[in-house]
mmCIF file of N, CA and C in Angstrom:
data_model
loop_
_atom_site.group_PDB
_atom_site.id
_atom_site.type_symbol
_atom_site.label_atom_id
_atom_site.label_comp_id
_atom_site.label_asym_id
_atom_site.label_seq_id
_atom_site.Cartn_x
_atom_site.Cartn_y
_atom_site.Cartn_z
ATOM 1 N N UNK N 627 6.850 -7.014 -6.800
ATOM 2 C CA UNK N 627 6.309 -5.941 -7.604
ATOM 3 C C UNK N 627 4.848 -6.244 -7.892
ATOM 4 N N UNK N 628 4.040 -5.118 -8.167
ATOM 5 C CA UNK N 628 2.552 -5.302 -8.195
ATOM 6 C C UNK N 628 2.076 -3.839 -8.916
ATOM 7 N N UNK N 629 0.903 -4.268 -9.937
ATOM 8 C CA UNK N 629 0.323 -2.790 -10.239
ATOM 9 C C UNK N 629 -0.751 -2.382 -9.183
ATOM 10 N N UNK N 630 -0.781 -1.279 -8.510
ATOM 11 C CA UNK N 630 -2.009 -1.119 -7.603
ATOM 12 C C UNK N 630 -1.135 -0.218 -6.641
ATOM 13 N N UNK N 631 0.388 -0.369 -6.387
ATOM 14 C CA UNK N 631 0.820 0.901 -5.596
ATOM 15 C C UNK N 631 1.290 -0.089 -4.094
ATOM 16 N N UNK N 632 2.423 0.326 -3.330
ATOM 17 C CA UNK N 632 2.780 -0.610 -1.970
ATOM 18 C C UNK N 632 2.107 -1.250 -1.374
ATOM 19 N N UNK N 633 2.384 -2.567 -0.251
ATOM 20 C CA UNK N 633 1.342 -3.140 0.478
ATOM 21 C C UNK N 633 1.604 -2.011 2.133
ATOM 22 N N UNK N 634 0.297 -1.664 2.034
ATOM 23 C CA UNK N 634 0.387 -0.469 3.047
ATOM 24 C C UNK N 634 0.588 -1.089 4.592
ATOM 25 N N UNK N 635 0.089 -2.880 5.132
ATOM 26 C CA UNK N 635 0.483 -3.282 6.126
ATOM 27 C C UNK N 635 0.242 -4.877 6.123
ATOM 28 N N UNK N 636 0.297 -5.241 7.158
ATOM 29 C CA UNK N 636 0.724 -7.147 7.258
ATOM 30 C C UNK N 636 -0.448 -7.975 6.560
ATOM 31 N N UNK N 637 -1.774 -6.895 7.460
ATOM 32 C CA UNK N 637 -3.207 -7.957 6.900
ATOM 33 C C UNK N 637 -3.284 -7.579 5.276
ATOM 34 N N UNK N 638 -3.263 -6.464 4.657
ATOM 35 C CA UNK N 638 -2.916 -6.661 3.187
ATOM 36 C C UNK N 638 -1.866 -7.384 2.335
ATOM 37 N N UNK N 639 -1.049 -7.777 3.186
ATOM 38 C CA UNK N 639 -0.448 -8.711 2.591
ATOM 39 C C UNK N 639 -0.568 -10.192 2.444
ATOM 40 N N UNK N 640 -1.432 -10.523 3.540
ATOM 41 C CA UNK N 640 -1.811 -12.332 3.332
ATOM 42 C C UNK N 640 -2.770 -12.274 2.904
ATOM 43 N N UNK N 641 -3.507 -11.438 2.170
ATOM 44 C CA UNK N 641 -4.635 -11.570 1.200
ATOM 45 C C UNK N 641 -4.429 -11.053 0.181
ATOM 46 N N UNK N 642 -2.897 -10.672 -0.495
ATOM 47 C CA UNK N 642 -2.864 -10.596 -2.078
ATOM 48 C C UNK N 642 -2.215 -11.938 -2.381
ATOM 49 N N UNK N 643 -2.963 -12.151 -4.041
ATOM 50 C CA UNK N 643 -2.532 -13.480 -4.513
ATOM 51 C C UNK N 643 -0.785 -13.627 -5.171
ATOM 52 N N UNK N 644 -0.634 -14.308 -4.884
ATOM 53 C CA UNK N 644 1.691 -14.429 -5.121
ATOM 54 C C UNK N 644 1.531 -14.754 -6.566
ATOM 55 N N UNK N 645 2.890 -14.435 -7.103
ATOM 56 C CA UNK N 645 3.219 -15.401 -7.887
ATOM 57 C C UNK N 645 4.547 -16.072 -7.508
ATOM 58 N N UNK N 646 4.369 -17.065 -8.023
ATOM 59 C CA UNK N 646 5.498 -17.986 -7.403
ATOM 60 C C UNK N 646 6.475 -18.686 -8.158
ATOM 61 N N UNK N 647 7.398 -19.711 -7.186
ATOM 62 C CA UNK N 647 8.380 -20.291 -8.555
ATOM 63 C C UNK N 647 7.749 -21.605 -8.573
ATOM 64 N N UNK N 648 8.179 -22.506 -9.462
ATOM 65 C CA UNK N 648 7.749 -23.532 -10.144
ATOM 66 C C UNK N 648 8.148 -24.927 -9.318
ATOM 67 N N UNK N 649 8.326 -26.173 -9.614
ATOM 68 C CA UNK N 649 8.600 -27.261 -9.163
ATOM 69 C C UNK N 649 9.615 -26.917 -9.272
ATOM 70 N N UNK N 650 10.835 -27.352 -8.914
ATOM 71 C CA UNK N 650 12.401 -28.142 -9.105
ATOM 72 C C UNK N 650 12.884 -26.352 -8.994
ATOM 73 N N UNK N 651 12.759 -25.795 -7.984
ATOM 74 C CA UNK N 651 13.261 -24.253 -8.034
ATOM 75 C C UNK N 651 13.935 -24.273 -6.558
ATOM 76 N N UNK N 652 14.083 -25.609 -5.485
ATOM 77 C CA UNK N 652 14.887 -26.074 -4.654
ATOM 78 C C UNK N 652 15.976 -25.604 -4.949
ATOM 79 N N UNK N 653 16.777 -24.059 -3.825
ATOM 80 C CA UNK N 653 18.373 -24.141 -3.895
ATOM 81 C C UNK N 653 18.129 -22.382 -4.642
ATOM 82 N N UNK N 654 17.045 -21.921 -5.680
ATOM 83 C CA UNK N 654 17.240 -20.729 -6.202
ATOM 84 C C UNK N 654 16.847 -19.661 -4.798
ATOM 85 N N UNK N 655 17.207 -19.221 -4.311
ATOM 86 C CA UNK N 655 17.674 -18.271 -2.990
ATOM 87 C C UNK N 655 16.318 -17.356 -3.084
ATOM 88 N N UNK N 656 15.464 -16.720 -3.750
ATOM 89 C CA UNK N 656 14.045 -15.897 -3.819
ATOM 90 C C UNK N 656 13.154 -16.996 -3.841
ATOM 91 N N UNK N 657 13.360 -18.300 -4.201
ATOM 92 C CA UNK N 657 12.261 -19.134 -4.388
ATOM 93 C C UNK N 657 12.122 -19.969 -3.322
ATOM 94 N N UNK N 658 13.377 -19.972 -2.246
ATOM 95 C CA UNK N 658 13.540 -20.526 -0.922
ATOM 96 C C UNK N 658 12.726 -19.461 0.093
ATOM 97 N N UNK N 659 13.172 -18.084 -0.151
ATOM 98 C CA UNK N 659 12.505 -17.199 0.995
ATOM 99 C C UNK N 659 11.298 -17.431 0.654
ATOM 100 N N UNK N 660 10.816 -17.282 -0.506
ATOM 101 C CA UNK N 660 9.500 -17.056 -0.497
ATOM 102 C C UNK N 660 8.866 -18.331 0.025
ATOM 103 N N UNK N 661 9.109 -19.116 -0.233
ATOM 104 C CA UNK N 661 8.666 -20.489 0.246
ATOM 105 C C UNK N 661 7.967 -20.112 1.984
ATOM 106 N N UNK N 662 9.586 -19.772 3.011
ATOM 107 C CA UNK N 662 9.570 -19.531 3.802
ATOM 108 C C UNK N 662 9.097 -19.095 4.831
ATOM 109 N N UNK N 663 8.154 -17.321 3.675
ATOM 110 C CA UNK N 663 7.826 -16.372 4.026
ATOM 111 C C UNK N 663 6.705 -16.381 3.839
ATOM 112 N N UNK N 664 6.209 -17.033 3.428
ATOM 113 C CA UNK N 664 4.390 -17.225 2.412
ATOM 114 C C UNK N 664 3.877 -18.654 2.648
ATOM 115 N N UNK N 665 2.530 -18.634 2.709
ATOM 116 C CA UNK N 665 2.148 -19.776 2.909
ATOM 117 C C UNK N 665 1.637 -20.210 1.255
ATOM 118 N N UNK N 666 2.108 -21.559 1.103
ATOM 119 C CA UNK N 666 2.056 -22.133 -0.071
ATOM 120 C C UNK N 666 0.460 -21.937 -1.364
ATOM 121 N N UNK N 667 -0.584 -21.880 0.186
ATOM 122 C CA UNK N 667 -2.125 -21.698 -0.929
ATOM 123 C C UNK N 667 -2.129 -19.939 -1.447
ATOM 124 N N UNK N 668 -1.464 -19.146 -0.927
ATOM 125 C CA UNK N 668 -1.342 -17.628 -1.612
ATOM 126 C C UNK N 668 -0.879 -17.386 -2.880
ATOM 127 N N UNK N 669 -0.385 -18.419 -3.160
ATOM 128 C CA UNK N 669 0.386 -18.695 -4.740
ATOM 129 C C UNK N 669 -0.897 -19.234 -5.871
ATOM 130 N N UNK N 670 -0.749 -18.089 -6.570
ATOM 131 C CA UNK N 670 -2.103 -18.226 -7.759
ATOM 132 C C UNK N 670 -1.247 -18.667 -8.826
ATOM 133 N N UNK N 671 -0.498 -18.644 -9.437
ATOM 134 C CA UNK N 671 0.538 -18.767 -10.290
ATOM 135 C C UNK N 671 2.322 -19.117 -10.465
ATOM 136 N N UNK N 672 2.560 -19.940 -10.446
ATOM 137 C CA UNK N 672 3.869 -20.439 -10.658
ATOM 138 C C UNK N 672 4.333 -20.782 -11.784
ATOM 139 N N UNK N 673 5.962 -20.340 -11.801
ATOM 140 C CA UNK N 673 6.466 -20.461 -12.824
ATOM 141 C C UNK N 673 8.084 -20.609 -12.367
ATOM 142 N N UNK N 674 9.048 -21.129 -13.552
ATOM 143 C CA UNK N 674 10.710 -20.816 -13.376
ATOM 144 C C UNK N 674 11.369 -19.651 -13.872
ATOM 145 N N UNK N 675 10.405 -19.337 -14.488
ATOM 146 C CA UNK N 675 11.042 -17.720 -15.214
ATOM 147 C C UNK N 675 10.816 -16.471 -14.565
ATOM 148 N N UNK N 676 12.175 -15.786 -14.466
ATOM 149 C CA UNK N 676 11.656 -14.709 -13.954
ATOM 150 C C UNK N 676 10.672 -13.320 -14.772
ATOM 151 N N UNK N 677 11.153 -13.782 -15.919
ATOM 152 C CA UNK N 677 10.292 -13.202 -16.636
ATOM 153 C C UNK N 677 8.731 -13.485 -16.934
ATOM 154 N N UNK N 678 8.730 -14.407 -17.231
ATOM 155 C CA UNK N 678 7.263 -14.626 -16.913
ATOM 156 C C UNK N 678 6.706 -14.576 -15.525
ATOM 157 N N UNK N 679 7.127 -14.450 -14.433
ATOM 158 C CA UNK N 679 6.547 -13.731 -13.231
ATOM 159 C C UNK N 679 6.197 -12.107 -13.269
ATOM 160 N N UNK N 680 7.539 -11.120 -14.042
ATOM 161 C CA UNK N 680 6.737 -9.781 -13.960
ATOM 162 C C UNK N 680 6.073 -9.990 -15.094
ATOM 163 N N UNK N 681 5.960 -10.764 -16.101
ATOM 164 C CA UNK N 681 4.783 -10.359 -17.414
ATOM 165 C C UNK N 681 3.140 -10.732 -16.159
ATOM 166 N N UNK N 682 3.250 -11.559 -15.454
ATOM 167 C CA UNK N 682 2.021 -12.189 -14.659
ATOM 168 C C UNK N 682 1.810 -10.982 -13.675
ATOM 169 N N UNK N 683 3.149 -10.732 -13.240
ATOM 170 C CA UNK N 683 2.629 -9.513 -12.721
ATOM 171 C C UNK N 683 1.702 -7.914 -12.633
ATOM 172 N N UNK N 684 2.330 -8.216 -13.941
ATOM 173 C CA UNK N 684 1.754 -6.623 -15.060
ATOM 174 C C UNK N 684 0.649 -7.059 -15.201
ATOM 175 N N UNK N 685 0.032 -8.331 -16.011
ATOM 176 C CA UNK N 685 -1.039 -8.595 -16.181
ATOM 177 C C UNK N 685 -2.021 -8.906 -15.069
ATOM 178 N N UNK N 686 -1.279 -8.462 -13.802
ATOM 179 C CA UNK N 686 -2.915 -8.172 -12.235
ATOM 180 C C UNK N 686 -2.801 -9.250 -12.026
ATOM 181 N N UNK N 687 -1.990 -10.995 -12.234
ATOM 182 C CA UNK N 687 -2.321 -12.123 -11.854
ATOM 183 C C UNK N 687 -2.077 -11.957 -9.717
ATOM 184 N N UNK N 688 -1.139 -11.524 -9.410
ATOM 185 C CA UNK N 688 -0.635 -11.224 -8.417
ATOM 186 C C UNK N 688 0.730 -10.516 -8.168
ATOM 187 N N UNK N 689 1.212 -10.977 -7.056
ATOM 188 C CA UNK N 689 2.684 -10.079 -6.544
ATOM 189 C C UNK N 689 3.678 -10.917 -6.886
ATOM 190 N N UNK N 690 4.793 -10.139 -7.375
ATOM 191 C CA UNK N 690 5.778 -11.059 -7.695
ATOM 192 C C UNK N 690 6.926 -10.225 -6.914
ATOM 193 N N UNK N 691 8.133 -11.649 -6.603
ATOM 194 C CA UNK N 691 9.041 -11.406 -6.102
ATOM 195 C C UNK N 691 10.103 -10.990 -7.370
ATOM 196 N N UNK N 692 10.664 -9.769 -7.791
ATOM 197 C CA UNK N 692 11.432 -9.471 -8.568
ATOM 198 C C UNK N 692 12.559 -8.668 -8.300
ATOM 199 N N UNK N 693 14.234 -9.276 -9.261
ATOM 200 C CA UNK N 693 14.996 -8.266 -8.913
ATOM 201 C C UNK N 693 14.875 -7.154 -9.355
ATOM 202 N N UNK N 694 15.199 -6.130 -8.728
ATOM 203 C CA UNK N 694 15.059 -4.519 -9.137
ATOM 204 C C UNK N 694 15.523 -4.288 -10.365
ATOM 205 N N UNK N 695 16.683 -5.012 -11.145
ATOM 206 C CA UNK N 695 16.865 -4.542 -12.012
ATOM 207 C C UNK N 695 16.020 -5.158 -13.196
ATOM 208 N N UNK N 696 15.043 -6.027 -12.850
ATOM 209 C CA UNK N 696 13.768 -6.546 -13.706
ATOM 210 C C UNK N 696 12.526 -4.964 -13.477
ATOM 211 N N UNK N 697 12.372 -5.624 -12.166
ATOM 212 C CA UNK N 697 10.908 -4.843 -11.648
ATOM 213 C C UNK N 697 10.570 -3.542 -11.655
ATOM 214 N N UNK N 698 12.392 -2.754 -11.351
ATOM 215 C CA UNK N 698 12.368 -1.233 -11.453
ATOM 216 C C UNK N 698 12.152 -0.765 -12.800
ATOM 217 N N UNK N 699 12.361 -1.670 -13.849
ATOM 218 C CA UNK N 699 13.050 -1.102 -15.163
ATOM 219 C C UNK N 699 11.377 -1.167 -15.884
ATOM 220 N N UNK N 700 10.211 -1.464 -15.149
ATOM 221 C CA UNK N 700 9.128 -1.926 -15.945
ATOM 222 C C UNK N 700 8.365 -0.935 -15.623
ATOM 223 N N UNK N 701 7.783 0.326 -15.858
ATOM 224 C CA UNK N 701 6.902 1.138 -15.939
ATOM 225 C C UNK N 701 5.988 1.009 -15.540
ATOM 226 N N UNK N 702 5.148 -0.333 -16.129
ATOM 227 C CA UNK N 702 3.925 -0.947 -15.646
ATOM 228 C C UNK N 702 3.658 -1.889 -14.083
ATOM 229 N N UNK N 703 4.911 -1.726 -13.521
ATOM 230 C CA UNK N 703 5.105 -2.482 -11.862
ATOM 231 C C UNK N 703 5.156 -1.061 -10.910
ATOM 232 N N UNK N 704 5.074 -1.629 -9.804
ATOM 233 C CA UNK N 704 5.284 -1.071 -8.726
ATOM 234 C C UNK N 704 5.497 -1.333 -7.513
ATOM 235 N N UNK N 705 6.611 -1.002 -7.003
ATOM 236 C CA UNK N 705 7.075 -2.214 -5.537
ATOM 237 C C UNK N 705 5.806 -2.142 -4.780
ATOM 238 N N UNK N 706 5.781 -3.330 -4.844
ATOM 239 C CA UNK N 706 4.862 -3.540 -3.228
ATOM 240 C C UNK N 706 5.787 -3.831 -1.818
ATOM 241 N N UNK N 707 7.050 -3.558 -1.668
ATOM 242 C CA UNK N 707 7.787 -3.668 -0.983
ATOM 243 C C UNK N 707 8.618 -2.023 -0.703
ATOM 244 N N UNK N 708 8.646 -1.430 0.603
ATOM 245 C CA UNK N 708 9.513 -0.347 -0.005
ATOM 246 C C UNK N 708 10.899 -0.298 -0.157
ATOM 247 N N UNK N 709 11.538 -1.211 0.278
ATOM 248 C CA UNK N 709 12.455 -1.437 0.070
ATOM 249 C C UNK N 709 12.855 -3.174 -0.549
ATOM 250 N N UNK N 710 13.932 -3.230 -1.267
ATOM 251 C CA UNK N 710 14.579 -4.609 -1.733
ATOM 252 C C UNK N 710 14.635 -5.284 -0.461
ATOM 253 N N UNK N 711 14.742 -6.645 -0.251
ATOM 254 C CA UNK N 711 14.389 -7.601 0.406
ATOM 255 C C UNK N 711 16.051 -8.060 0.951
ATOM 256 N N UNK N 712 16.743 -7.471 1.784
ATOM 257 C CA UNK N 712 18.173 -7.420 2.015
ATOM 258 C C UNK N 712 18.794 -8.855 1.616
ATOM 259 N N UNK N 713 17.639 -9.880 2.814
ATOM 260 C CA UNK N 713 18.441 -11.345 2.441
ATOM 261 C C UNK N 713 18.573 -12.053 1.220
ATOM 262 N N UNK N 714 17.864 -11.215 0.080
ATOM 263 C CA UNK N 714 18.233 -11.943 -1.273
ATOM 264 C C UNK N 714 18.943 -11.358 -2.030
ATOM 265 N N UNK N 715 19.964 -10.345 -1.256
ATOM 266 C CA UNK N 715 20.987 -9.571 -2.118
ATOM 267 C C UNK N 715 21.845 -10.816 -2.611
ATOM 268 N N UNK N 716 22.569 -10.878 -4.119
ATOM 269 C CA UNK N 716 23.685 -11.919 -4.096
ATOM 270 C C UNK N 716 24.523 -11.111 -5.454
ATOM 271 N N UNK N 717 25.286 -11.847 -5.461
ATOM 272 C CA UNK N 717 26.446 -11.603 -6.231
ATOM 273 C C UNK N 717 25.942 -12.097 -7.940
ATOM 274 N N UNK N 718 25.998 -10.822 -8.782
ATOM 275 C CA UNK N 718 26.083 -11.614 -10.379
ATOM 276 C C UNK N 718 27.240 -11.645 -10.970
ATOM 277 N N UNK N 719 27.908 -12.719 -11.743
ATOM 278 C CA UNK N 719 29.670 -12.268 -12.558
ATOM 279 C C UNK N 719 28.809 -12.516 -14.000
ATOM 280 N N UNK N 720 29.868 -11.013 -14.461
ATOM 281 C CA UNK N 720 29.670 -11.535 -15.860
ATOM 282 C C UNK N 720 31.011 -11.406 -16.165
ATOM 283 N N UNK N 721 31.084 -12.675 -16.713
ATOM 284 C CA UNK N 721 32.250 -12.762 -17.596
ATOM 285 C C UNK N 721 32.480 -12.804 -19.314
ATOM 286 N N UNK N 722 33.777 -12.755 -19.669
ATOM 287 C CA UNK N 722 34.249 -13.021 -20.776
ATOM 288 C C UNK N 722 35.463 -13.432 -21.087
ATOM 289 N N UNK N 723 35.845 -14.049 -21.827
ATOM 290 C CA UNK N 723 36.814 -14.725 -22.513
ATOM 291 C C UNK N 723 38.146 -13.611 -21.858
ATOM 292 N N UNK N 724 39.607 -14.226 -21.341
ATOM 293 C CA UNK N 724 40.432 -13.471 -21.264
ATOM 294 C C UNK N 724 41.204 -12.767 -22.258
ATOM 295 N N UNK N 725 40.660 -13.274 -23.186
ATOM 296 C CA UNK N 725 41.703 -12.727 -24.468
ATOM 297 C C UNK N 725 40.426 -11.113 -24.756
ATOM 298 N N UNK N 726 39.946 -10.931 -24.321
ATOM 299 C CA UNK N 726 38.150 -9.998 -24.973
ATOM 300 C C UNK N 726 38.108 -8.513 -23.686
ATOM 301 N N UNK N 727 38.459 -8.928 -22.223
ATOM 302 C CA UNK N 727 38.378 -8.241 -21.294
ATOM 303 C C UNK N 727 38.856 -6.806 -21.271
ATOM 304 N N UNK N 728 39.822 -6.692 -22.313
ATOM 305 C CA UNK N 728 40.106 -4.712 -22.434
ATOM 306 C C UNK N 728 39.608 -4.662 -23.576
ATOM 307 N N UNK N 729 38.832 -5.175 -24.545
ATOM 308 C CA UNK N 729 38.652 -4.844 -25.491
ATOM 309 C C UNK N 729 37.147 -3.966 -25.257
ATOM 310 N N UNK N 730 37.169 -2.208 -25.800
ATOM 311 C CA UNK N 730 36.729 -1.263 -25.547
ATOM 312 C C UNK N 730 34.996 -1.893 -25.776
ATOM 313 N N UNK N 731 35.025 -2.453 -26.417
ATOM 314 C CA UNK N 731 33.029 -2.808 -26.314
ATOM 315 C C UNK N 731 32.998 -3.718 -25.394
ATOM 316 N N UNK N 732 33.229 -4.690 -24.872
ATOM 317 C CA UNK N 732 33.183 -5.339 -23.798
ATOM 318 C C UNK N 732 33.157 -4.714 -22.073
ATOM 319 N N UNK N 733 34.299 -3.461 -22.351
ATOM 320 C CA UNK N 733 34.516 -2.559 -21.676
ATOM 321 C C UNK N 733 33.158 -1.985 -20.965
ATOM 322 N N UNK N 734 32.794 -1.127 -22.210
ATOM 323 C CA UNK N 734 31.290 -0.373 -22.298
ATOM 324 C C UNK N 734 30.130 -1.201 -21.527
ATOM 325 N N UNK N 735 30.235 -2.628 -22.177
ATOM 326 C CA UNK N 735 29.062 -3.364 -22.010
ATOM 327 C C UNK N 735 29.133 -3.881 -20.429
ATOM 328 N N UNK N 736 30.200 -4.081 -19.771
ATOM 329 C CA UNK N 736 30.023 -4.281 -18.374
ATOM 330 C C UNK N 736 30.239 -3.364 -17.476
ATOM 331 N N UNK N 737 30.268 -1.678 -18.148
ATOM 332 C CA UNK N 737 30.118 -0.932 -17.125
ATOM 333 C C UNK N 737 28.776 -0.399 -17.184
ATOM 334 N N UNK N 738 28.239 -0.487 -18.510
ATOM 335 C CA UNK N 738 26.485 0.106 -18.232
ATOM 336 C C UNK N 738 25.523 -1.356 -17.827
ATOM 337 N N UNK N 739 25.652 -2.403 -18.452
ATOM 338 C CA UNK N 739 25.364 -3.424 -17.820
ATOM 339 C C UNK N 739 25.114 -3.639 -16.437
ATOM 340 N N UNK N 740 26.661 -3.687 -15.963
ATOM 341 C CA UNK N 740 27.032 -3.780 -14.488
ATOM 342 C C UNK N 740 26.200 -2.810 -13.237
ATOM 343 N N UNK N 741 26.713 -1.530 -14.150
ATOM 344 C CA UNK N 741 25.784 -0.067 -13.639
ATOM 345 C C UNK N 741 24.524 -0.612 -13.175
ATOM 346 N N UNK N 742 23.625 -1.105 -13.859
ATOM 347 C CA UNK N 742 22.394 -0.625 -14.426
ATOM 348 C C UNK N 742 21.875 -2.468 -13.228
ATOM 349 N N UNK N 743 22.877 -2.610 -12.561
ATOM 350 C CA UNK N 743 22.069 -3.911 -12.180
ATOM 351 C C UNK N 743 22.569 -4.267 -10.744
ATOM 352 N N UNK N 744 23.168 -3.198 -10.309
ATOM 353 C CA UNK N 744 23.837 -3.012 -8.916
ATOM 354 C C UNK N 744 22.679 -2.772 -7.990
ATOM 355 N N UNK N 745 22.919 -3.067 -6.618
ATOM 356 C CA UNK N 745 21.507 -2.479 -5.304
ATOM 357 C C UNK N 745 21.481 -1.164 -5.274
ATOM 358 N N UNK N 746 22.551 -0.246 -5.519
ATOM 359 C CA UNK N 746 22.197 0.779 -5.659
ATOM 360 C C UNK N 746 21.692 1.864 -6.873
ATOM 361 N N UNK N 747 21.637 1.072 -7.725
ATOM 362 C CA UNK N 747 20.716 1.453 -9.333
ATOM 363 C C UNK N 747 18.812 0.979 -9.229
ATOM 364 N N UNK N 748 18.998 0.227 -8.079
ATOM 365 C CA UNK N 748 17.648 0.178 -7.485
ATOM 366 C C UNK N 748 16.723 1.363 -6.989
ATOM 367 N N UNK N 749 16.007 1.684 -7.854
ATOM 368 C CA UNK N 749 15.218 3.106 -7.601
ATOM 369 C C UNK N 749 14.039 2.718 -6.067
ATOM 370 N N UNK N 750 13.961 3.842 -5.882
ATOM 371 C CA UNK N 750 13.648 3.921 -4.498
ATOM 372 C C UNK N 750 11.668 4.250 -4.417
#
């Protein structure tokens, strides 16, 4: 995500500045691709939080790799990607206590929750 609107092709993309993940982020699956996918001096900023990557983001530091249900939900971002990044789709559980699981607010809370954080609640 980035304020400024999509990266329109390849050479605009190895000349915007990243933000990145932090030391000891070995094994977190967005912080491996990116590794991968980017060369290490494009990274102006690193961090472990994903939150403090879109606050860096918003604030023009550079591009951040964010899940949609962070990046979409922020007014002030804008994919620089047009689509989500397939290979870092993964699985979230939320759980709760078995004795709690029909109980009607718990209910609520993991179907708008859940809703609201699926690939396809990913705005386009």
């Amino acid at each position: 995500m980035r304020v400024g609107g999509p990266i329109k092709n390849a050479d605009e993309a190895a000349r915007l500045p990243l933000i990145g993940w932090g030391d000891g982020t070995s094994g977190i699956k967005a912080a491996d691709w990116l590794a991968r996918a980017t060369l290490a001096t494009a990274v102006v900023y690193r961090t472990s939080s994903l939150v403090n990557q879109g606050l860096a983001a918003r604030a023009g530091i550079g591009v951040a790799l964010l899940p949609c249900h962070l990046g979409d939900g922020d007014r002030g971002l804008e994919r620089a990607l047009a689509d989500p990044v397939a290979e870092l789709a993964t699985e979230l559980w939320m759980v709760t206590h078995r004795d709690l699981k029909n109980a009607a607010r718990v209910r609520a809370f993991f179907d708008v929750v859940g809703g609201g954080m699926s690939l396809a609640a990913c705005r386009k």
